[in-house]
Coordinates of C-alpha atoms and ligand atoms in Angstrom, one line a residue:
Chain A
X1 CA 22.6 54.9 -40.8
X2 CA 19.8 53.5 -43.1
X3 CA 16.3 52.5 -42.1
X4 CA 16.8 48.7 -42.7
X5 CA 20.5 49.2 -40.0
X6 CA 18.1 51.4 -38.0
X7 CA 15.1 48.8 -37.4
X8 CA 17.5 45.7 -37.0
X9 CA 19.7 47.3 -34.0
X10 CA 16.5 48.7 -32.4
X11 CA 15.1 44.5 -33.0
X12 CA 18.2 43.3 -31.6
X13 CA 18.2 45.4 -28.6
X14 CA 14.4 44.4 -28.3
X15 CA 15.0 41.3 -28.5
X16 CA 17.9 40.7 -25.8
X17 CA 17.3 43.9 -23.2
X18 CA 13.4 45.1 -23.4
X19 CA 14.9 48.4 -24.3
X20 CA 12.5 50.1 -26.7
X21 CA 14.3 52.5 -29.2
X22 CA 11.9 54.7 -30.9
X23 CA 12.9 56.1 -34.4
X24 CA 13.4 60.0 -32.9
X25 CA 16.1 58.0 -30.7
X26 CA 18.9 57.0 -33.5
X27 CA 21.1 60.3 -32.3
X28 CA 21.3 58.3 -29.2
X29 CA 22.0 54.9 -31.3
X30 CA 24.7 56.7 -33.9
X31 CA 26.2 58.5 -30.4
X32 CA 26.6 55.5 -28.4
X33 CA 27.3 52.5 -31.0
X34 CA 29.9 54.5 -32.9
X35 CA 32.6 53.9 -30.3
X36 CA 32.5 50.5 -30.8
X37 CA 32.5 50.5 -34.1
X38 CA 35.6 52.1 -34.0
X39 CA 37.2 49.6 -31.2
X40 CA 36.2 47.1 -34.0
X41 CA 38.1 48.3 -36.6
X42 CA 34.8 48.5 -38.3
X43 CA 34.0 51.7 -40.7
X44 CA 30.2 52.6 -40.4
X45 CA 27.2 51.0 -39.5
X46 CA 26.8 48.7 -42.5
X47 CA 29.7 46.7 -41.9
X48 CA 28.8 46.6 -37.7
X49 CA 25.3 45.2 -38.7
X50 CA 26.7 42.3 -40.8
X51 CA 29.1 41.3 -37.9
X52 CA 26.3 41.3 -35.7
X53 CA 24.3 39.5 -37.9
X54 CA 27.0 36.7 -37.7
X55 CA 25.8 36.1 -34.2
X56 CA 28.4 37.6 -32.4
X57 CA 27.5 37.1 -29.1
X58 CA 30.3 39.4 -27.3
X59 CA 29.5 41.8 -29.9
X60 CA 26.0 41.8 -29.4
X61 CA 26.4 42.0 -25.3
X62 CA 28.6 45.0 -26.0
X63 CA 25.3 46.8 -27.7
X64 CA 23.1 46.1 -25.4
X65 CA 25.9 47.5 -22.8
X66 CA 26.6 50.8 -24.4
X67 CA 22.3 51.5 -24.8
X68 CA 21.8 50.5 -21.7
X69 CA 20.9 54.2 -19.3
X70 CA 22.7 53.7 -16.3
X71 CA 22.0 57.0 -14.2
X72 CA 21.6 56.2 -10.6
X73 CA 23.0 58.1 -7.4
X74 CA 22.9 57.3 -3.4
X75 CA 19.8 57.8 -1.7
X76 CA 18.2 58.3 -5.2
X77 CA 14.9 60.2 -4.4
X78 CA 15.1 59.6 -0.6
X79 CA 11.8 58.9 0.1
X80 CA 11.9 55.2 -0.6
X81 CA 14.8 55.0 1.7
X82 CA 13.0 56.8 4.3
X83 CA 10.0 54.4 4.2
X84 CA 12.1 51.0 3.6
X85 CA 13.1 51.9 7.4
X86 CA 9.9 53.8 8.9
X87 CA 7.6 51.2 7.3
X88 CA 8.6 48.5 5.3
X89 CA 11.2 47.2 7.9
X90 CA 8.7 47.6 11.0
X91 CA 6.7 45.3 9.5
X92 CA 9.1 42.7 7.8
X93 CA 10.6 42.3 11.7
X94 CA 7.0 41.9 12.7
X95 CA 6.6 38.9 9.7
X96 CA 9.6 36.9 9.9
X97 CA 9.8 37.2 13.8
X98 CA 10.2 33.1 13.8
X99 CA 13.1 33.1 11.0
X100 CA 14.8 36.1 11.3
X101 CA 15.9 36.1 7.9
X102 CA 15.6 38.9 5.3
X103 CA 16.2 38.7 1.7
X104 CA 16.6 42.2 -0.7
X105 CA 17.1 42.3 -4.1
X106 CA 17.7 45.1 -6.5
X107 CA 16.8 44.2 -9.7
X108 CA 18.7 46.7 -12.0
X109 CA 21.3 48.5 -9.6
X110 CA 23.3 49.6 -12.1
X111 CA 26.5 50.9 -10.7
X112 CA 25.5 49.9 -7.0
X113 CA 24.5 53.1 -5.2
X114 CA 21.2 51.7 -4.9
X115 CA 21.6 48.5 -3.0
X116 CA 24.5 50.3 -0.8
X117 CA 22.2 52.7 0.2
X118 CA 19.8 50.3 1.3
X119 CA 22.7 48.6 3.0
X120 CA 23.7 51.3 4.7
X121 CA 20.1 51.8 5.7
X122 CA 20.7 48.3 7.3
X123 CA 23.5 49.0 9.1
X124 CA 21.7 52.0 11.0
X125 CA 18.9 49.7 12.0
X126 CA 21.8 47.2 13.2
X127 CA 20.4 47.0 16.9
X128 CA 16.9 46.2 15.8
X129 CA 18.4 43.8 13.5
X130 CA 20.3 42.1 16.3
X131 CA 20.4 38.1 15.9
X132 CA 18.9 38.7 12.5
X133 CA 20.6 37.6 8.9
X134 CA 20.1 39.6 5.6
X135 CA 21.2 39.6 2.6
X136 CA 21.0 42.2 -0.7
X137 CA 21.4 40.6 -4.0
X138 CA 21.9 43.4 -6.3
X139 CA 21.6 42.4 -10.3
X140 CA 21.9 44.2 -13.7
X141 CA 22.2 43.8 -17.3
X142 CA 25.1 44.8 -17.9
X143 CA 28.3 43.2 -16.0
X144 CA 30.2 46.6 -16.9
X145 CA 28.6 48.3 -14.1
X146 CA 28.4 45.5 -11.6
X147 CA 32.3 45.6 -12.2
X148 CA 32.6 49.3 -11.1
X149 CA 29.5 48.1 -8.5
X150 CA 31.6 45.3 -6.9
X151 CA 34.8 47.6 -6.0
X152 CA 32.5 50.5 -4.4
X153 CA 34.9 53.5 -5.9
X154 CA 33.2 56.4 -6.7
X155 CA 33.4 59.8 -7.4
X156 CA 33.4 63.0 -5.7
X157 CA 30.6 64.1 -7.6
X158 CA 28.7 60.5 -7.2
X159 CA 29.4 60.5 -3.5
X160 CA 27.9 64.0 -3.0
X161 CA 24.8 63.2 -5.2
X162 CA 22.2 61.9 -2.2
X163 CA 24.5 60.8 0.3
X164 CA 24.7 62.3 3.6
X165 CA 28.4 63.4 5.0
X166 CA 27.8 61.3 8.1
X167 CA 27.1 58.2 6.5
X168 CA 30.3 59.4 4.0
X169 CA 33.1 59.6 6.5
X170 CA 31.5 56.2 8.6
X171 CA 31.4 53.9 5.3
X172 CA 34.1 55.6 3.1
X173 CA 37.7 55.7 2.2
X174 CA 39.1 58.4 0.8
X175 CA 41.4 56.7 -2.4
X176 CA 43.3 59.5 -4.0
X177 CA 40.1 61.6 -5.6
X178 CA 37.8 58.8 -5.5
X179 CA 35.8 57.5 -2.1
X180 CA 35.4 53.7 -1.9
X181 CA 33.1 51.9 -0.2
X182 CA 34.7 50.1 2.9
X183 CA 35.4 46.2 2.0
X184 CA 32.6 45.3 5.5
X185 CA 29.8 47.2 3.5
X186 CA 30.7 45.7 0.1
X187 CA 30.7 42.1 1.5
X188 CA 27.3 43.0 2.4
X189 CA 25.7 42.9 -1.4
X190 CA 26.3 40.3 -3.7
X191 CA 26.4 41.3 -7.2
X192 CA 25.4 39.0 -10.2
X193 CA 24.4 39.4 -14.2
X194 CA 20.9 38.8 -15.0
X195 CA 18.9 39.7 -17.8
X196 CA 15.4 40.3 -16.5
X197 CA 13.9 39.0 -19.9
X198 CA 15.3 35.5 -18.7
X199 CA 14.4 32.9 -16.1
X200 CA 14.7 34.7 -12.4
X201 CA 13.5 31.8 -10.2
X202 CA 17.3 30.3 -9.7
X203 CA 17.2 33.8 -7.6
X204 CA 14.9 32.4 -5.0
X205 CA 12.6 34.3 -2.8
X206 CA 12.7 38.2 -2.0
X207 CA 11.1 40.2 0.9
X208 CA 11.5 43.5 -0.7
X209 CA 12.5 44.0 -4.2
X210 CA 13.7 47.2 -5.6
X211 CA 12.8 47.4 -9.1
X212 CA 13.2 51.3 -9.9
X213 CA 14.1 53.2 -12.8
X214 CA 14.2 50.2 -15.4
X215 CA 10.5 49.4 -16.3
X216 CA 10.6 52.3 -17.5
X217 CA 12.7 51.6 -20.7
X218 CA 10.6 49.1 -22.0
X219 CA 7.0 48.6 -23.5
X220 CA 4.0 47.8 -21.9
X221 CA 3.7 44.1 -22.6
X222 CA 7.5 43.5 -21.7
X223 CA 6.5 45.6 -18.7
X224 CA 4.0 42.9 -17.4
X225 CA 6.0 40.0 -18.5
X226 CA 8.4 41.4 -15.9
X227 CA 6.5 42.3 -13.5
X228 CA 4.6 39.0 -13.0
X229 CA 8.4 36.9 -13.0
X230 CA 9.1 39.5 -10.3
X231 CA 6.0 38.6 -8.4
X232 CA 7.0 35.3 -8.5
X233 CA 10.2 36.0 -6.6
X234 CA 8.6 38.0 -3.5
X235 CA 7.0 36.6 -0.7
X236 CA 3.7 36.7 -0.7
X237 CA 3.4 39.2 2.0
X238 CA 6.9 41.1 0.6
X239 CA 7.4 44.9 -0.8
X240 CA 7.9 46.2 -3.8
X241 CA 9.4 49.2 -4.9
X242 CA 9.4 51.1 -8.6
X243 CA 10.9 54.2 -9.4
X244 CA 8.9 57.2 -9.2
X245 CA 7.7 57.3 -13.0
X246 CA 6.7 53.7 -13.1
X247 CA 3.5 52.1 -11.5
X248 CA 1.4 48.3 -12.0
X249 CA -1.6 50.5 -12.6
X250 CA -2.8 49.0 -15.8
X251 CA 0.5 47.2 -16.4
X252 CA -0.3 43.8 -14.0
X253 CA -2.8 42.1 -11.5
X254 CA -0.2 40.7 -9.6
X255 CA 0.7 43.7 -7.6
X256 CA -1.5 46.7 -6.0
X257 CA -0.2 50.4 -4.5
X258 CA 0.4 50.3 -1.2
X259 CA -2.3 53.3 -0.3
X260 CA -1.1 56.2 0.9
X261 CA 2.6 55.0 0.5
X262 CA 3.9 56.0 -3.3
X263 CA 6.1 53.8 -4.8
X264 CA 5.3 51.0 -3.0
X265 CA 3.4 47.9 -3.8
X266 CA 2.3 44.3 -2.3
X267 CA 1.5 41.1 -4.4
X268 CA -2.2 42.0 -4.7
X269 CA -4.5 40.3 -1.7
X270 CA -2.0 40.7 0.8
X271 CA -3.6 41.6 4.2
X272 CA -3.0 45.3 4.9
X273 CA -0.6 45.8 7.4
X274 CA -2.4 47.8 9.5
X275 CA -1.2 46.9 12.9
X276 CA 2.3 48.4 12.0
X277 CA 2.1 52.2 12.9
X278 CA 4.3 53.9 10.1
X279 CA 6.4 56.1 12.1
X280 CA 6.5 60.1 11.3
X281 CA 8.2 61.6 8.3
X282 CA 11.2 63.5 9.7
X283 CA 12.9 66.0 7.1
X284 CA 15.9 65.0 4.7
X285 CA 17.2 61.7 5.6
X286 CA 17.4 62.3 9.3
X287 CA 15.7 59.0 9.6
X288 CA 18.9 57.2 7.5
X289 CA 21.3 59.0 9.1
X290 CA 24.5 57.4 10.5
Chain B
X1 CA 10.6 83.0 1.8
X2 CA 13.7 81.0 2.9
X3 CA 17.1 83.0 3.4
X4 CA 20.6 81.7 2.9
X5 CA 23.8 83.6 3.7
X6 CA 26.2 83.1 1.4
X7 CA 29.6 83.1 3.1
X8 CA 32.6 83.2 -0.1
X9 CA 36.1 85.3 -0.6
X10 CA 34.8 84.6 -4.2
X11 CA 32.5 87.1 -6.3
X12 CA 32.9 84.5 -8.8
X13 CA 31.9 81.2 -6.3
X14 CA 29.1 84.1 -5.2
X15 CA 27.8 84.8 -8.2
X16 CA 27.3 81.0 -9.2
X17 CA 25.5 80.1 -5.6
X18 CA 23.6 82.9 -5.9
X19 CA 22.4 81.2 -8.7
X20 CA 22.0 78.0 -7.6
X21 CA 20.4 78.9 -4.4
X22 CA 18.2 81.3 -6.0
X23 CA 16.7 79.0 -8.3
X24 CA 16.2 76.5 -5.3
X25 CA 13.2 79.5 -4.2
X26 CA 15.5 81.3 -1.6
X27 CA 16.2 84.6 -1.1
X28 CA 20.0 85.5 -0.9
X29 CA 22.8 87.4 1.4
X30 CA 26.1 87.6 0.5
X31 CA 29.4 88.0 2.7
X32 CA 32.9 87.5 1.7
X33 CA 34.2 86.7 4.9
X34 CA 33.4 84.8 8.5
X35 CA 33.5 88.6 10.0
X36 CA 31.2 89.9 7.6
X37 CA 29.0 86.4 7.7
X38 CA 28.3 87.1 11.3
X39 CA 27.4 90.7 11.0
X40 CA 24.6 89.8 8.0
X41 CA 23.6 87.1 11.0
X42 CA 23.2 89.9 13.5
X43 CA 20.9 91.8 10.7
X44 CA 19.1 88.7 10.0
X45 CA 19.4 85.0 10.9
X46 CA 19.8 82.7 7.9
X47 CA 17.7 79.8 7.5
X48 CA 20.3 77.7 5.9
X49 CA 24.5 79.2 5.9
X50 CA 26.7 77.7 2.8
X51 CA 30.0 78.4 4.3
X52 CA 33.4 78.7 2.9
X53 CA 36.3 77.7 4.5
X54 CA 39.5 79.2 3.6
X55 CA 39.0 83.1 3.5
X56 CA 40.9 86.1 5.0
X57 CA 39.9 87.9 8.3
X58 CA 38.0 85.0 10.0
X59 CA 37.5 81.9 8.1
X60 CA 34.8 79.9 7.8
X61 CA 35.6 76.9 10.9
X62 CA 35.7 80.1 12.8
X63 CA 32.9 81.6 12.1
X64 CA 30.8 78.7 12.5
X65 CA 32.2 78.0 16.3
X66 CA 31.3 82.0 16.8
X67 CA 28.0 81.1 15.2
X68 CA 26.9 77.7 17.2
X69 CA 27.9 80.3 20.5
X70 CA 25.4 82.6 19.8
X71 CA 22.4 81.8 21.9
X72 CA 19.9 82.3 18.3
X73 CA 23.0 80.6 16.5
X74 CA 21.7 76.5 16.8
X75 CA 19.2 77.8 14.6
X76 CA 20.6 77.9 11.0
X77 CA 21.6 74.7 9.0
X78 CA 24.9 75.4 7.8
X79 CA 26.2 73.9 4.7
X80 CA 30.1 74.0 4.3
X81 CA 30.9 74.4 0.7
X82 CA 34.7 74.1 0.3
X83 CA 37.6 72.6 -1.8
X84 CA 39.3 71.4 1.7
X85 CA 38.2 67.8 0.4
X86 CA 39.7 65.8 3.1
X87 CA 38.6 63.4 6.0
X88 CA 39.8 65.4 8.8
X89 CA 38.5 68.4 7.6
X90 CA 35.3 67.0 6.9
X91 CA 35.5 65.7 10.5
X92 CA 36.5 68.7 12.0
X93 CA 33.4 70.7 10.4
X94 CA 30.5 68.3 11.2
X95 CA 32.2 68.0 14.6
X96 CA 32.1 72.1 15.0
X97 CA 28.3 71.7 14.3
X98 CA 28.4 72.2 10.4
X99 CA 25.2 70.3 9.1
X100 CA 26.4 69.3 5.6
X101 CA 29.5 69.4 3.8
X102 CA 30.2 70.2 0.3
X103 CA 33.2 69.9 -1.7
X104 CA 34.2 72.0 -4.7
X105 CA 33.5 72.2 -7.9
X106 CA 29.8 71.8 -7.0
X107 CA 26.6 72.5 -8.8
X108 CA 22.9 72.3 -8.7
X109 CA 21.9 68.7 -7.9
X110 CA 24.6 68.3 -5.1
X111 CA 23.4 71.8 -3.1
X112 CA 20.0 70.9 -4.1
X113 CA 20.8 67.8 -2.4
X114 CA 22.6 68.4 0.8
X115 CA 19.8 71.3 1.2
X116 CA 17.1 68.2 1.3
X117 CA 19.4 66.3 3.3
X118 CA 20.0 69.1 6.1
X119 CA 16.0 70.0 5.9
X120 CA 15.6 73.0 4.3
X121 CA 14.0 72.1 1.3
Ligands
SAM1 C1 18.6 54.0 -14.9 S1 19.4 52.6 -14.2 C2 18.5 52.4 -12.6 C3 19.4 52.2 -11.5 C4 18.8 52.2 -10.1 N1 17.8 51.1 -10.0 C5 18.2 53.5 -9.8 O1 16.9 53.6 -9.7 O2 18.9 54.5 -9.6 C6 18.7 51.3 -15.2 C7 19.5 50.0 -15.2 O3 18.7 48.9 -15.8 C8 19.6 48.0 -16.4 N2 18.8 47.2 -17.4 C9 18.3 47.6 -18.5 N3 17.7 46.6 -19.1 C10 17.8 45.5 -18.3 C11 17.4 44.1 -18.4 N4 16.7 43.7 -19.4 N5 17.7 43.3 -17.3 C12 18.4 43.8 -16.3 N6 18.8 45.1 -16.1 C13 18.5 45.9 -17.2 C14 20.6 49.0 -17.0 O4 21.8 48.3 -17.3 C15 20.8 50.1 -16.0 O5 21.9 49.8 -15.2

């Protein structure tokens, strides 16, 4: 690939995703892009950057689909699970006592683990959550994943990767080698396509938003930019949640840590929550446990 | 140091947990059978048990119900690790007191997993 092909995929995919390719990265471009090329009927790299320079919207989509990372698993990490039930949902029961309304949104759920495991998380807190309504709205990028997302098959390997057997044989299926998700826990998460370079606020307000492992692709000013659409989307006394390589330290003003609590933030100037008492840590995911 | 008892009719399944579990910062037994699992227990309870199923002279259900009898034998977490990969099996074992289930081919993230999940790391 030359320089000049080089520079104008890595300004396309800039341009429409946030995703930053740095020049030690163009194994990864060659890797990923050449299988389209191919589907094209295209020979090499020249003649797929002319057809993109067109405008070739479905062309251009399919780019930013195949650079797109979308490594996730169940229960990714655990601990944000843990503390979604011990602390975050204590207090969110305390705060919307009067509506009893609870709105979640995972903002880059890839392939869907993510918002299922917070569903799931739900689920187990169903008699606390009794007369309550809630709702996950799980977005990404790239509608390729959402359509694996939205029919909740997956893997033997995916379904061992963070998820515990008990929560396995209550909200699975077994379909020949594959595990789906049970059609009661899919209803619960509505999936959509959004880019989050675009306009967010037809998404409404969020209580907690799950923005993990995505900030983490792009550069510091398209960082901010996001994170202060995002803060316009959470309640003002809502949670936040990054991944665990991605802070607002030095990023944006509009959120601060949660102290003590890593991973967490609140839109900054929110009163502390002190009068919820986080309850203790208990080992593996005993506290998400079906 | 943490112990695990690997229970496998397979030097070569062994050899790869070993591995695994190794790495993980445990120290190892090995047994390659439910007979010989619950003599290395009598020697020295396991913290954590990653259990076959199918093997000859006493299989792995079996020796986990001799296990859970013991009065020290509530005391290890016990992992199946198997390529019975159906729901009734799966059933069966958590219902015999098995902690965590694994089914073959498994590797490094999905012990390393069910070992968080069951407390032991
Ligand atoms: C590594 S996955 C993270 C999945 C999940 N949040 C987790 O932590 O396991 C990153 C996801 O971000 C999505 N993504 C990348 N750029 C995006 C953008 N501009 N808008 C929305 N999603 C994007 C990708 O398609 C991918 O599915």
């Amino acid at each position: 690939m030359s320089p000049h092909d080089f520079a104008y995929l890595a300004g396309l995919l800039k341009q429409r995703s946030g995703l930053i390719l740095t020049a030690d990265k163009e194994y990864l471009l060659e890797s990923r892009l050449r299988p389209l090329i191919r589907s094209r009927g295209l020979t090499d790299f020249r003649e797929f950057v002319n057809a993109l320079r067109t405008g070739d919207r479905a062309l251009i989509d399919d780019v930013v689909e195949a650079m797109t990372t979308n490594e996730t698993s169940f229960f990714r990490d655990i601990k944000p699970f843990q503390l979604v039930r011990s602390f975050v949902l204590p207090a969110l029961l305390a705060a919307r006592a009067d509506t009893r309304q609870l709105r979640i949104w995972c903002a880059a759920c890839s392939t869907g683990q993510e918002p299922y495991s917070l569903a799931m998380v739900l689920d187990d807190e169903r008699v606390r959550l009794e007369g309550w309504t809630w709702q996950i709205v799980a977005t990404d990028i790239a509608p390729s994943v959402l359509a694996k997302a939205r029919n909740g098959l997956y893997s033997q390997f995916e379904v061992q990767r963070g998820l515990p057997t008990p929560m396995l044989l209550k909200h699975f299926t077994k379909s020949g080698d594959s595990w789906q998700l049970k059609e009661e826990m899919r209803r619960k998460v509505m999936f959509r396509t959004v880019n989050l370079l675009d306009d967010l606020r037809g998404l409404g307000r969020f209580d907690l938003i799950f923005l993990r492992n995505v900030l983490i692709y792009f550069d510091p000013p398209t960082k901010s930019v996001i994170l202060e659409k995002v803060s316009r989307q959470l309640a003002t006394d809502g949670f936040l949640f990054l991944g665990g390589a991605e802070t607002v330290i030095g990023v944006t003003q509009a959120f601060e840590p949660v102290p003590d609590q890593r991973g967490i933030y609140r839109p900054t100037g929110t009163t502390p929550t002190f009068a919820v008492a986080s309850q203790p840590a208990r080992p593996g995911l005993a506290g998400v446990r079906a | 140091m943490k112990a695990c008892l690997i229970v496998d009719d397979s030097r070569v399944v062994r050899s790869v947990a070993r591995g695994i579990v190794r790495q993980l910062g445990f120290e190892t037994a090995e047994a390659a059978d439910g007979a010989a699992a619950l003599e290395a227990c009598e020697a020295r309870m396991p913290d954590v048990v990653l259990l076959d199923w199918n093997m000859p002279v006493m299989n792995g259900l079996e020796f986990l119900h001799a296990l859970r009898a013991r009065p020290d034998g509530g005391r290890p977490k016990v992992v199946f690790c198997t390529s019975e990969n159906e729901l009734p099996h799966i059933e069966q074992a958590l219902a015999a007191g098995a902690d965590e289930y694994i089914m073959k081919p498994f590797d490094k993230d999905i012990v390393e997993t069910k070992f968080t999940l069951v407390g032991v790391l």
